PDB file of C-alpha atoms in Angstrom:
ATOM      1  CA  MET H  26     -49.812-106.588-185.427  1.00 57.00           C
ATOM      2  CA  PRO H  27     -51.652-104.522-188.049  1.00 75.00           C
ATOM      3  CA  GLU H  28     -52.456-100.890-187.350  1.00 89.00           C
ATOM      4  CA  TYR H  29     -56.042-100.797-186.094  1.00 95.00           C
ATOM      5  CA  GLU H  30     -58.363 -97.839-185.692  1.00 96.00           C
ATOM      6  CA  ARG H  31     -58.147 -96.695-182.087  1.00 97.00           C
ATOM      7  CA  ALA H  32     -61.146 -95.950-179.919  1.00 97.00           C
ATOM      8  CA  MET H  33     -60.854 -92.244-179.211  1.00 97.00           C
ATOM      9  CA  ARG H  34     -64.066 -92.253-177.136  1.00 96.00           C
ATOM     10  CA  PRO H  35     -65.161 -95.016-174.759  1.00 96.00           C
ATOM     11  CA  GLU H  36     -68.289 -95.553-176.872  1.00 92.00           C
ATOM     12  CA  ASP H  37     -66.157 -96.352-179.947  1.00 94.00           C
ATOM     13  CA  LEU H  38     -65.132 -99.681-178.409  1.00 95.00           C
ATOM     14  CA  THR H  39     -68.551-101.277-178.904  1.00 91.00           C
ATOM     15  CA  ARG H  40     -68.700-100.217-182.570  1.00 93.00           C
ATOM     16  CA  LEU H  41     -65.173-101.484-183.209  1.00 96.00           C
ATOM     17  CA  PHE H  42     -65.967-104.754-181.439  1.00 95.00           C
ATOM     18  CA  VAL H  43     -68.974-105.366-183.721  1.00 94.00           C
ATOM     19  CA  GLU H  44     -67.038-104.430-186.882  1.00 96.00           C
ATOM     20  CA  ARG H  45     -64.043-106.638-186.066  1.00 97.00           C
ATOM     21  CA  SER H  46     -66.130-109.561-184.843  1.00 96.00           C
ATOM     22  CA  ASN H  47     -68.250-109.539-187.985  1.00 96.00           C
ATOM     23  CA  ALA H  48     -65.048-109.462-190.043  1.00 96.00           C
ATOM     24  CA  GLY H  49     -63.815-112.576-188.187  1.00 97.00           C
ATOM     25  CA  ASP H  50     -60.803-110.649-186.839  1.00 97.00           C
ATOM     26  CA  ALA H  51     -59.994-112.175-183.428  1.00 97.00           C
ATOM     27  CA  ALA H  52     -56.692-110.276-183.197  1.00 97.00           C
ATOM     28  CA  GLY H  53     -58.563-107.049-183.905  1.00 98.00           C
ATOM     29  CA  VAL H  54     -61.073-107.809-181.164  1.00 97.00           C
ATOM     30  CA  ALA H  55     -58.243-108.591-178.721  1.00 98.00           C
ATOM     31  CA  ALA H  56     -56.562-105.289-179.634  1.00 98.00           C
ATOM     32  CA  LEU H  57     -59.520-103.533-177.958  1.00 98.00           C
ATOM     33  CA  TYR H  58     -58.344-104.877-174.572  1.00 98.00           C
ATOM     34  CA  GLU H  59     -55.451-103.947-172.293  1.00 98.00           C
ATOM     35  CA  GLU H  60     -52.716-106.581-171.911  1.00 98.00           C
ATOM     36  CA  GLY H  61     -54.019-107.659-168.493  1.00 98.00           C
ATOM     37  CA  ALA H  62     -57.739-107.273-169.205  1.00 98.00           C
ATOM     38  CA  VAL H  63     -60.275-109.611-167.603  1.00 98.00           C
ATOM     39  CA  MET H  64     -63.337-110.855-169.455  1.00 97.00           C
ATOM     40  CA  ALA H  65     -66.149-112.693-167.672  1.00 94.00           C
ATOM     41  CA  TYR H  66     -66.703-115.151-170.518  1.00 92.00           C
ATOM     42  CA  PRO H  67     -67.515-117.969-171.187  1.00 90.00           C
ATOM     43  CA  PRO H  68     -70.367-117.780-168.658  1.00 85.00           C
ATOM     44  CA  GLY H  69     -69.143-118.701-165.186  1.00 87.00           C
ATOM     45  CA  GLU H  70     -65.469-118.356-166.175  1.00 93.00           C
ATOM     46  CA  LEU H  71     -62.845-115.632-166.513  1.00 96.00           C
ATOM     47  CA  THR H  72     -60.581-115.117-169.506  1.00 97.00           C
ATOM     48  CA  VAL H  73     -57.504-113.144-168.414  1.00 98.00           C
ATOM     49  CA  GLY H  74     -55.053-111.316-170.664  1.00 98.00           C
ATOM     50  CA  ARG H  75     -55.132-110.079-174.246  1.00 98.00           C
ATOM     51  CA  GLU H  76     -53.640-113.279-175.671  1.00 98.00           C
ATOM     52  CA  ALA H  77     -56.226-115.481-173.909  1.00 98.00           C
ATOM     53  CA  ILE H  78     -58.986-113.146-175.127  1.00 98.00           C
ATOM     54  CA  ARG H  79     -57.657-113.459-178.693  1.00 98.00           C
ATOM     55  CA  ALA H  80     -57.637-117.266-178.438  1.00 98.00           C
ATOM     56  CA  LEU H  81     -61.191-117.257-177.056  1.00 97.00           C
ATOM     57  CA  TRP H  82     -62.423-115.054-179.904  1.00 96.00           C
ATOM     58  CA  GLU H  83     -60.692-117.242-182.475  1.00 97.00           C
ATOM     59  CA  GLU H  84     -62.883-120.102-181.225  1.00 96.00           C
ATOM     60  CA  VAL H  85     -66.051-118.011-181.068  1.00 94.00           C
ATOM     61  CA  LEU H  86     -65.546-116.363-184.463  1.00 95.00           C
ATOM     62  CA  ALA H  87     -64.807-119.699-186.162  1.00 94.00           C
ATOM     63  CA  HIS H  88     -68.584-120.263-185.956  1.00 93.00           C
ATOM     64  CA  ARG H  89     -69.168-116.998-187.865  1.00 92.00           C
ATOM     65  CA  PRO H  90     -71.647-115.387-185.440  1.00 90.00           C
ATOM     66  CA  ARG H  91     -73.216-112.149-186.595  1.00 91.00           C
ATOM     67  CA  PHE H  92     -73.226-109.235-184.142  1.00 88.00           C
ATOM     68  CA  GLU H  93     -75.631-106.320-184.407  1.00 86.00           C
ATOM     69  CA  PRO H  94     -74.843-102.890-182.969  1.00 86.00           C
ATOM     70  CA  GLU H  95     -76.605-102.176-179.697  1.00 83.00           C
ATOM     71  CA  GLN H  96     -77.521 -98.676-178.602  1.00 84.00           C
ATOM     72  CA  PRO H  97     -75.159 -97.724-175.752  1.00 86.00           C
ATOM     73  CA  LEU H  98     -76.432 -96.483-172.434  1.00 88.00           C
ATOM     74  CA  PRO H  99     -74.892 -93.197-171.201  1.00 93.00           C
ATOM     75  CA  THR H 100     -71.208 -93.560-170.364  1.00 95.00           C
ATOM     76  CA  LEU H 101     -70.094 -92.809-166.813  1.00 96.00           C
ATOM     77  CA  ALA H 102     -66.547 -91.387-166.906  1.00 96.00           C
ATOM     78  CA  GLY H 103     -64.065 -89.758-164.566  1.00 96.00           C
ATOM     79  CA  ASP H 104     -60.298 -89.486-164.184  1.00 96.00           C
ATOM     80  CA  GLY H 105     -59.387 -91.641-167.198  1.00 97.00           C
ATOM     81  CA  ILE H 106     -61.753 -94.509-166.336  1.00 98.00           C
ATOM     82  CA  ALA H 107     -65.195 -95.058-167.841  1.00 98.00           C
ATOM     83  CA  LEU H 108     -68.076 -97.486-167.492  1.00 97.00           C
ATOM     84  CA  THR H 109     -69.802 -98.353-170.759  1.00 94.00           C
ATOM     85  CA  SER H 110     -72.859-100.537-171.133  1.00 92.00           C
ATOM     86  CA  THR H 111     -75.498-101.686-173.581  1.00 87.00           C
ATOM     87  CA  PRO H 112     -78.821-103.420-173.123  1.00 83.00           C
ATOM     88  CA  PRO H 113     -78.902-106.534-175.344  1.00 71.00           C
ATOM     89  CA  ARG H 114     -81.518-106.512-178.096  1.00 68.00           C
ATOM     90  CA  ASP H 115     -83.081-109.680-176.652  1.00 67.00           C
ATOM     91  CA  GLY H 116     -83.753-107.889-173.329  1.00 68.00           C
ATOM     92  CA  ALA H 117     -81.835-110.544-171.368  1.00 66.00           C
ATOM     93  CA  GLY H 118     -79.806-108.662-168.788  1.00 71.00           C
ATOM     94  CA  ALA H 119     -77.101-106.179-169.796  1.00 80.00           C
ATOM     95  CA  ARG H 120     -73.480-105.828-170.881  1.00 87.00           C
ATOM     96  CA  ALA H 121     -70.912-103.610-169.140  1.00 93.00           C
ATOM     97  CA  GLN H 122     -67.256-102.726-169.562  1.00 96.00           C
ATOM     98  CA  VAL H 123     -64.744-100.726-167.565  1.00 98.00           C
ATOM     99  CA  VAL H 124     -62.408 -98.949-169.953  1.00 98.00           C
ATOM    100  CA  ARG H 125     -59.278 -96.904-169.385  1.00 98.00           C
ATOM    101  CA  ARG H 126     -57.754 -93.992-171.284  1.00 98.00           C
ATOM    102  CA  GLN H 127     -54.333 -94.880-172.645  1.00 98.00           C
ATOM    103  CA  PRO H 128     -51.312 -92.533-172.788  1.00 97.00           C
ATOM    104  CA  ASP H 129     -52.046 -91.793-176.475  1.00 97.00           C
ATOM    105  CA  GLY H 130     -55.602 -90.666-175.606  1.00 97.00           C
ATOM    106  CA  SER H 131     -57.294 -93.799-176.920  1.00 98.00           C
ATOM    107  CA  TRP H 132     -59.419 -96.146-174.791  1.00 98.00           C
ATOM    108  CA  LEU H 133     -59.107 -99.893-174.132  1.00 98.00           C
ATOM    109  CA  ARG H 134     -61.236-102.343-172.205  1.00 98.00           C
ATOM    110  CA  LEU H 135     -59.929-103.331-168.785  1.00 98.00           C
ATOM    111  CA  LEU H 136     -62.908-105.344-167.442  1.00 98.00           C
ATOM    112  CA  ASP H 137     -65.605-106.844-169.649  1.00 96.00           C
ATOM    113  CA  GLN H 138     -68.849-108.376-168.421  1.00 93.00           C
ATOM    114  CA  PRO H 139     -70.513-109.312-171.725  1.00 87.00           C
ATOM    115  CA  GLU H 140     -73.497-111.044-170.143  1.00 77.00           C
ATOM    116  CA  PHE H 141     -75.407-110.133-167.038  1.00 68.00           C
ATOM    117  CA  VAL H 142     -78.520-112.123-166.302  1.00 60.00           C
ATOM    118  CA  ARG H 143     -81.301-111.247-163.947  1.00 54.00           C
ATOM    119  CA  PRO H 144     -81.090-113.015-160.577  1.00 54.00           C
ATOM    120  CA  GLY H 145     -83.162-116.169-160.671  1.00 56.00           C
ATOM    121  CA  ASP H 146     -82.874-116.557-164.483  1.00 51.00           C
TER     122      ASP H 146
END
């Protein structure tokens, strides 16, 4: 696997996700997740494990979507775990991730909820 820039702050993960997604780099996106990470995507399903996340992003990125940076909400952190979130530009719900500090001081996603919708929507 190529040497990727590491997220040295929890907030770096969102920026790196946008950069790697827009570059069509599914392996780079997957490298932002722990080996056993869980992603609540596609809607109504779970994608479990870095390799499954990579395969999912290969499919998604084959359609060449364009991601725009979203202003992060304040990070809630304590004892090597952090909650990061962003409000989507379209105002539809929110996105949230639980991230964990790694032994080298970098951060990786552990749980990823890329789409929350308002109840009743």
